[in-house]
Amino acid sequence: MTGFLDDAATTGTRAIIASAPARDRAMQVQLRSADQATTDAVGAALEAGLACTRAALLPSTRSRPIPLLAPAESQPAAVIVGADPGLAEHATLVDGSWPEPLIGSDSGTGAPVPAALQADAADALGVAVGDTIGAGWPGKTARFRITATWRPTDPSAASWFGDPAAATGFDHDAVGPLLVGGAWPHQLSSVLGAPTARWTLTPSAAITPDALPVLAKAIGGLQETGVPGVDAVSVTGDLDQTLARVQHGLVIARAIAAIPALLVVLLALITLGRLAGLVASARRSETSLRAARGASVAALAAFHTGEAALVAVPAAAIGSLAAALALGAAGVTASPSVLPIAAGVATGAVATAAVVAWRGIRGAVRVTRGTESGRARAAATAGMTLLVAGAAALSLRQFLLYRSPLTAGPDGSVHLDPLAALAPALCLVALALVGLLCFGPLLRSLQSVTTRSRGLAVVLPARQVARRPGVFAVALLLVTLAAGAATVAAGFTATWAALDQGAGLTRNGSDVRVQLDADRTAGGPGTLVTAVPYASLPQVDAALPVLAAPGRIATDAVSVLALRSDALASIAPALPPALRDASVAGRLMPASVGSELAGTRLSTTLTVDPVAGAGPGARVDVFSWVVDADGALTRLPLGRVALDSGAPVELSTMLPTGRAPWRLLAFEATRADVGTSAPVQVHFRTAKVGPAALHTATATWNHPTGRVMTGAGEAEPLPVVLTDELARRLGAQPGATLSFLLPGSGATVDAVVAGTAPYLPGTVDDDAILADLRMLDDHLLRAGDIPPPAADIWLSTDAPADVAGEAALLPHVAAAVSTADTGSTRALLAPVVTALWWGVAGILVLAVVAVVSTTVSLADSRRGEVVLLRTLGLTAGAQVRSRLAELGVVVAGAFVLGGAAGAVVTLLTVPDLARTAVGDPGAAIPVPLLVAWPAWGASLGALAVLLAAAGLGYAARIRRQAADTAWREETR
């Protein structure tokens, strides 16, 4: 099991890193506008800092967008130029051949520079291999000859660091990248300006868990290069957070793996002790005889210890070899700890056998009334129970103190607390021992009840079990622990799986989430974020734009979410019951905003009042704010009107791509070159916005942009839903008012509490606010602010992995695409859950071995009883039924005790254990305490079948004894 877990830890570490978004599994160091010598020095310093890590450092260079010379009207106006020495390793040629590195005089700007252009960018520019394009500024231009077009082999690879230009050919409005051969030729810097030198750090595909702390420490030192003249470099990326999440998962995996490991070790020792006791009991007369002939206790114990070593050492070696071969057949490398484990197993087995043999020898040599009556054994059991119960209580207290088997060090690092990690296993053993102590009195009570019966079939089994509690003790204890371990394993498996899935969906918000690198405030059609392209992807059921932004209430940070409230249930699968209510949409959006637009064009007729003293070039630039049905907001330019026009002017524009119907929220007029401080009034009239209406915008000297809302009513507080924790801290009940700030746009929102919920989709923060996106846009526009853009797209789908791959290729800006599995440590913990069930299987086998050894002992020690009962007229079948009734009472009682003990341990530890295993699901997200009933039933069913087989073997032996009429007591 150790070898399997070691291999699973390595495999899981690599899987989590490989499945993370590009920016979450890499770091990028950027140095802007530096000379070549400084750039080389920084690169060398970074290489030296990463020398001891399993990481690659990929250098590259990118320019800012460079204007293209004479672009066509419908073509992009700028290109991104750069260099990537390792391009051929992570890109695929579409056409042509890779450009050769420039050397010597070839790097001059007189001749075209050979370069490779991303294929989609080439299509957008209408160029092909062999064509020449120019870029630069007046007086400083460079020409590039296209020698190759290419596409990334894997656009989501960490080496590309989520570069939208590499994936789509576009980065905002610029195309590219256009990459020259080899390193950046410094002569181009004099023409195009100094570029940004970049180094992308990617962990090795063969990274191991042991390398994570070293890599994390190296990432922490990237900011300081030690190069003279370079105070600091820009470091972006979240690989450090991914490594921290993996390390956390490894620690919790070790904590969970300790549960079956401890139980298997304890039960193995108990079983070995039971088997050694049977050997000692069978050789009791021989031991007494040898002692009578002068053999000392020490000599006899040494002899028995040698016998145990002759059995245990080869068995441990054979077991280790078999495990190594089995792991090798499964493609798993054997753990280096195989030999130490084998040595420990052999030592433990020999030590257990020696202790039991020593006690057996002393019992054979010095028989006392206490040992004959069993009082010494009862006292020892009570003492052991008290000791284990004390250890379990201390361990459980430590576990409940931190609500986790993990503790945080002074530096914030997470460590395994061994005492707290043992709490589930110790509590289970302690409860099983308590059940063992209580089983004797229960059996005596059963005996007293059955004495009223006249049937021997009822009285005899009850009396036999009540008078032999020590004989059945080991079997009772191990079957109890087996049933309890299966119950705890079933509880953890189902609870962890449900919480991991639910927390992932809550954290992600929807099945697929696309987070775009958008501007701080909403702008023109070129910056419009709409869900329409994503809704058209195959297997997508619904798509919505969402605003997810940080906010502040006074000095406290909050998370702000805004989306179309009436579509909340269709896009967010993990909603608390408070948000599933259909009335939520009505409370968040009590009235429609703006005026609905019909068709695909927006038209308006405007009149500008004459302004005395206006200059000859005085004018107003006219805009409109429109929002689509999902809440995607944009500012459409309508045109420019001279102040001296006098007559009404009709302006119109096409509505952008979005989900109809569009609604007009506001008109804007911006004054320019007026030449006087007199206000400018612009009157808008439109008949295509509901009923004909007249709206007047006023632009003044202090406020050159005048805005007029088209919707009826005055500015009202924005209805919002708060998390319960935030409402509790603020003392806010429904109807209370508050204000919060959106730092990204600088806007302040006056809000009214429309309700509360335990948690909100899309965030695990305890302090969060939810609003309707359309209402938020309208509210901010009425307040004179510019709303932030809804830069997230949430997608509902039954195939999140496929849709995520397709969605990553759509945006022309940097984007992070995530699913509910992103950020999960399931790859680390799923093998641990498998090992947990393997441990349960081992415990079941040990329990069966204990029961079989008990039946063998009973059959031998009660051989004379069979003859006596046969003489009294009790048939073989009646004796078999009596013996099976004894065994059945013990096994049934053990099943009940084990189930009860497992249920108690599950209630006490599994919710916190599952929450710790998930990582940070959010304190308000409830833990669904569930049981994997199929696995639980299968494990206990398998145990029942094996015990039934042991019972049948026991019955067959009793029948043979009853049929043997030649056996006499003196023939033994």
Tab-separated table of C-alpha atoms in Angstrom, residues 327-510:
chain	number	residue	atom	x	y	z
A	327	LEU	CA	3.473	-3.103	-8.245
A	328	GLY	CA	5.849	-3.697	-11.124
A	329	ALA	CA	3.166	-5.578	-13.047
A	330	ALA	CA	0.859	-2.603	-12.521
A	331	GLY	CA	3.538	-0.224	-13.797
A	332	VAL	CA	4.241	1.226	-10.364
A	333	THR	CA	7.802	1.698	-9.181
A	334	ALA	CA	8.431	-0.022	-5.867
A	335	SER	CA	8.844	2.387	-2.967
A	336	PRO	CA	12.307	2.706	-1.369
A	337	SER	CA	10.563	2.084	1.949
A	338	VAL	CA	9.778	-1.554	1.057
A	339	LEU	CA	12.812	-2.935	2.896
A	340	PRO	CA	12.317	-0.856	6.068
A	341	ILE	CA	8.647	-1.842	6.106
A	342	ALA	CA	9.513	-5.522	5.663
A	343	ALA	CA	12.022	-5.276	8.499
A	344	GLY	CA	9.466	-3.547	10.701
A	345	VAL	CA	6.802	-6.146	9.952
A	346	ALA	CA	9.166	-9.025	10.731
A	347	THR	CA	10.355	-7.346	13.935
A	348	GLY	CA	6.801	-6.629	15.057
A	349	ALA	CA	5.691	-10.191	14.366
A	350	VAL	CA	8.634	-11.699	16.227
A	351	ALA	CA	8.199	-9.322	19.155
A	352	THR	CA	4.473	-10.076	19.384
A	353	ALA	CA	5.100	-13.817	19.271
A	354	ALA	CA	7.826	-13.485	21.907
A	355	VAL	CA	5.610	-11.550	24.317
A	356	VAL	CA	2.695	-13.944	23.896
A	357	ALA	CA	5.002	-16.970	24.254
A	358	TRP	CA	6.556	-15.504	27.393
A	359	ARG	CA	3.142	-14.955	28.939
A	360	GLY	CA	2.029	-18.429	27.915
A	361	ILE	CA	5.130	-20.011	29.414
A	362	ARG	CA	4.685	-18.139	32.668
A	363	GLY	CA	1.055	-19.183	32.756
A	364	ALA	CA	2.004	-22.814	32.228
A	365	VAL	CA	4.691	-22.710	34.904
A	366	ARG	CA	2.871	-20.621	37.496
A	367	VAL	CA	-0.845	-21.243	37.420
A	368	THR	CA	-2.825	-19.032	39.785
A	369	ARG	CA	-6.483	-18.798	40.619
A	370	GLY	CA	-6.592	-15.442	38.877
A	371	THR	CA	-5.389	-16.821	35.599
A	372	GLU	CA	-7.682	-19.842	35.825
A	373	SER	CA	-10.757	-17.732	36.543
A	374	GLY	CA	-9.982	-15.173	33.830
A	375	ARG	CA	-10.011	-12.233	36.229
A	376	ALA	CA	-6.459	-11.282	35.244
A	377	ARG	CA	-7.436	-11.214	31.594
A	378	ALA	CA	-10.471	-9.054	32.368
A	379	ALA	CA	-8.360	-6.649	34.392
A	380	ALA	CA	-5.816	-6.410	31.579
A	381	THR	CA	-8.592	-5.714	29.061
A	382	ALA	CA	-10.026	-2.994	31.279
A	383	GLY	CA	-6.623	-1.405	31.702
A	384	MET	CA	-5.923	-1.507	27.991
A	385	THR	CA	-9.334	0.014	27.274
A	386	LEU	CA	-8.684	2.829	29.718
A	387	LEU	CA	-5.277	3.518	28.184
A	388	VAL	CA	-6.537	3.519	24.586
A	389	ALA	CA	-9.595	5.584	25.532
A	390	GLY	CA	-7.343	8.204	27.101
A	391	ALA	CA	-5.154	8.358	23.988
A	392	ALA	CA	-8.255	8.570	21.774
A	393	ALA	CA	-9.724	11.389	23.857
A	394	LEU	CA	-6.486	13.358	23.679
A	395	SER	CA	-6.212	12.794	19.925
A	396	LEU	CA	-9.858	13.707	19.328
A	397	ARG	CA	-9.476	16.875	21.378
A	398	GLN	CA	-6.513	17.899	19.237
A	399	PHE	CA	-8.469	17.110	16.064
A	400	LEU	CA	-11.546	19.076	17.135
A	401	LEU	CA	-9.403	21.983	18.338
A	402	TYR	CA	-8.142	22.638	14.804
A	403	ARG	CA	-11.096	20.969	13.042
A	404	SER	CA	-8.407	19.280	10.972
A	405	PRO	CA	-5.449	16.902	11.194
A	406	LEU	CA	-3.304	19.739	9.844
A	407	THR	CA	-1.692	22.637	11.658
A	408	ALA	CA	-0.156	25.825	10.327
A	409	GLY	CA	3.401	26.738	11.232
A	410	PRO	CA	4.622	30.242	12.114
A	411	ASP	CA	5.574	30.814	8.469
A	412	GLY	CA	2.117	29.807	7.255
A	413	SER	CA	3.205	26.395	5.997
A	414	VAL	CA	0.876	23.471	6.657
A	415	HIS	CA	2.067	20.416	8.554
A	416	LEU	CA	0.543	17.116	9.585
A	417	ASP	CA	-0.275	16.839	13.276
A	418	PRO	CA	0.379	13.136	14.015
A	419	LEU	CA	-1.740	13.129	17.157
A	420	ALA	CA	-4.766	14.677	15.427
A	421	ALA	CA	-4.296	12.475	12.354
A	422	LEU	CA	-4.694	9.342	14.495
A	423	ALA	CA	-8.016	10.501	15.959
A	424	PRO	CA	-10.358	8.479	13.674
A	425	ALA	CA	-8.426	5.242	14.084
A	426	LEU	CA	-7.858	5.625	17.840
A	427	CYS	CA	-11.494	6.533	18.461
A	428	LEU	CA	-12.628	3.486	16.532
A	429	VAL	CA	-10.316	1.175	18.507
A	430	ALA	CA	-11.351	2.772	21.799
A	431	LEU	CA	-15.064	2.348	21.053
A	432	ALA	CA	-14.464	-1.246	19.990
A	433	LEU	CA	-12.689	-1.966	23.291
A	434	VAL	CA	-15.508	-0.315	25.226
A	435	GLY	CA	-17.933	-2.496	23.313
A	436	LEU	CA	-15.823	-5.530	24.217
A	437	LEU	CA	-16.035	-4.648	27.920
A	438	CYS	CA	-19.778	-4.165	27.690
A	439	PHE	CA	-20.318	-7.372	25.734
A	440	GLY	CA	-19.704	-9.609	28.768
A	441	PRO	CA	-22.427	-8.029	30.948
A	442	LEU	CA	-24.781	-8.060	27.979
A	443	LEU	CA	-24.175	-11.771	27.472
A	444	ARG	CA	-24.762	-12.479	31.151
A	445	SER	CA	-28.024	-10.561	30.920
A	446	LEU	CA	-28.943	-12.663	27.904
A	447	GLN	CA	-28.105	-15.798	29.867
A	448	SER	CA	-30.357	-14.783	32.735
A	449	VAL	CA	-33.213	-14.198	30.311
A	450	THR	CA	-32.775	-17.543	28.549
A	451	THR	CA	-32.759	-19.532	31.824
A	452	ARG	CA	-36.533	-19.239	31.842
A	453	SER	CA	-36.658	-21.310	28.689
A	454	ARG	CA	-36.970	-25.098	28.925
A	455	GLY	CA	-35.335	-25.719	25.553
A	456	LEU	CA	-31.683	-26.770	25.589
A	457	ALA	CA	-31.173	-25.199	22.129
A	458	VAL	CA	-31.781	-21.774	23.671
A	459	VAL	CA	-30.172	-22.137	27.075
A	460	LEU	CA	-26.971	-23.925	26.063
A	461	PRO	CA	-25.623	-21.388	23.492
A	462	ALA	CA	-26.352	-18.464	25.796
A	463	ARG	CA	-24.592	-20.064	28.748
A	464	GLN	CA	-21.603	-21.180	26.696
A	465	VAL	CA	-20.995	-17.699	25.264
A	466	ALA	CA	-21.583	-15.973	28.617
A	467	ARG	CA	-19.083	-18.266	30.344
A	468	ARG	CA	-16.389	-17.912	27.651
A	469	PRO	CA	-16.160	-14.180	26.863
A	470	GLY	CA	-12.360	-14.364	26.718
A	471	VAL	CA	-12.435	-17.041	24.020
A	472	PHE	CA	-14.624	-14.897	21.770
A	473	ALA	CA	-12.933	-11.591	22.665
A	474	VAL	CA	-10.462	-11.406	19.764
A	475	ALA	CA	-13.055	-12.411	17.190
A	476	LEU	CA	-15.530	-9.919	18.610
A	477	LEU	CA	-12.950	-7.113	18.632
A	478	LEU	CA	-11.721	-7.673	15.084
A	479	VAL	CA	-15.162	-8.065	13.531
A	480	THR	CA	-16.239	-4.906	15.373
A	481	LEU	CA	-13.265	-3.000	14.001
A	482	ALA	CA	-13.886	-4.386	10.509
A	483	ALA	CA	-17.511	-3.229	10.509
A	484	GLY	CA	-16.519	0.128	12.004
A	485	ALA	CA	-13.706	0.686	9.499
A	486	ALA	CA	-16.058	-0.085	6.602
A	487	THR	CA	-18.580	2.416	7.997
A	488	VAL	CA	-15.983	5.193	8.369
A	489	ALA	CA	-14.572	4.488	4.895
A	490	ALA	CA	-18.031	4.573	3.325
A	491	GLY	CA	-18.851	7.817	5.116
A	492	PHE	CA	-15.643	9.553	4.107
A	493	THR	CA	-15.795	8.351	0.488
A	494	ALA	CA	-19.274	9.702	-0.185
A	495	THR	CA	-18.898	12.860	1.909
A	496	TRP	CA	-15.566	13.862	0.392
A	497	ALA	CA	-16.714	13.178	-3.180
A	498	ALA	CA	-19.912	15.211	-2.748
A	499	LEU	CA	-18.154	18.095	-1.003
A	500	ASP	CA	-15.338	18.173	-3.555
A	501	GLN	CA	-17.820	18.342	-6.429
A	502	GLY	CA	-20.099	20.846	-4.702
A	503	ALA	CA	-17.253	23.090	-3.573
A	504	GLY	CA	-15.731	22.988	-7.058
A	505	LEU	CA	-19.009	24.054	-8.656
A	506	THR	CA	-19.525	26.761	-6.038
A	507	ARG	CA	-15.992	28.096	-6.436
A	508	ASN	CA	-16.223	28.035	-10.227
A	509	GLY	CA	-19.787	29.329	-10.346
A	510	SER	CA	-20.796	27.162	-13.294
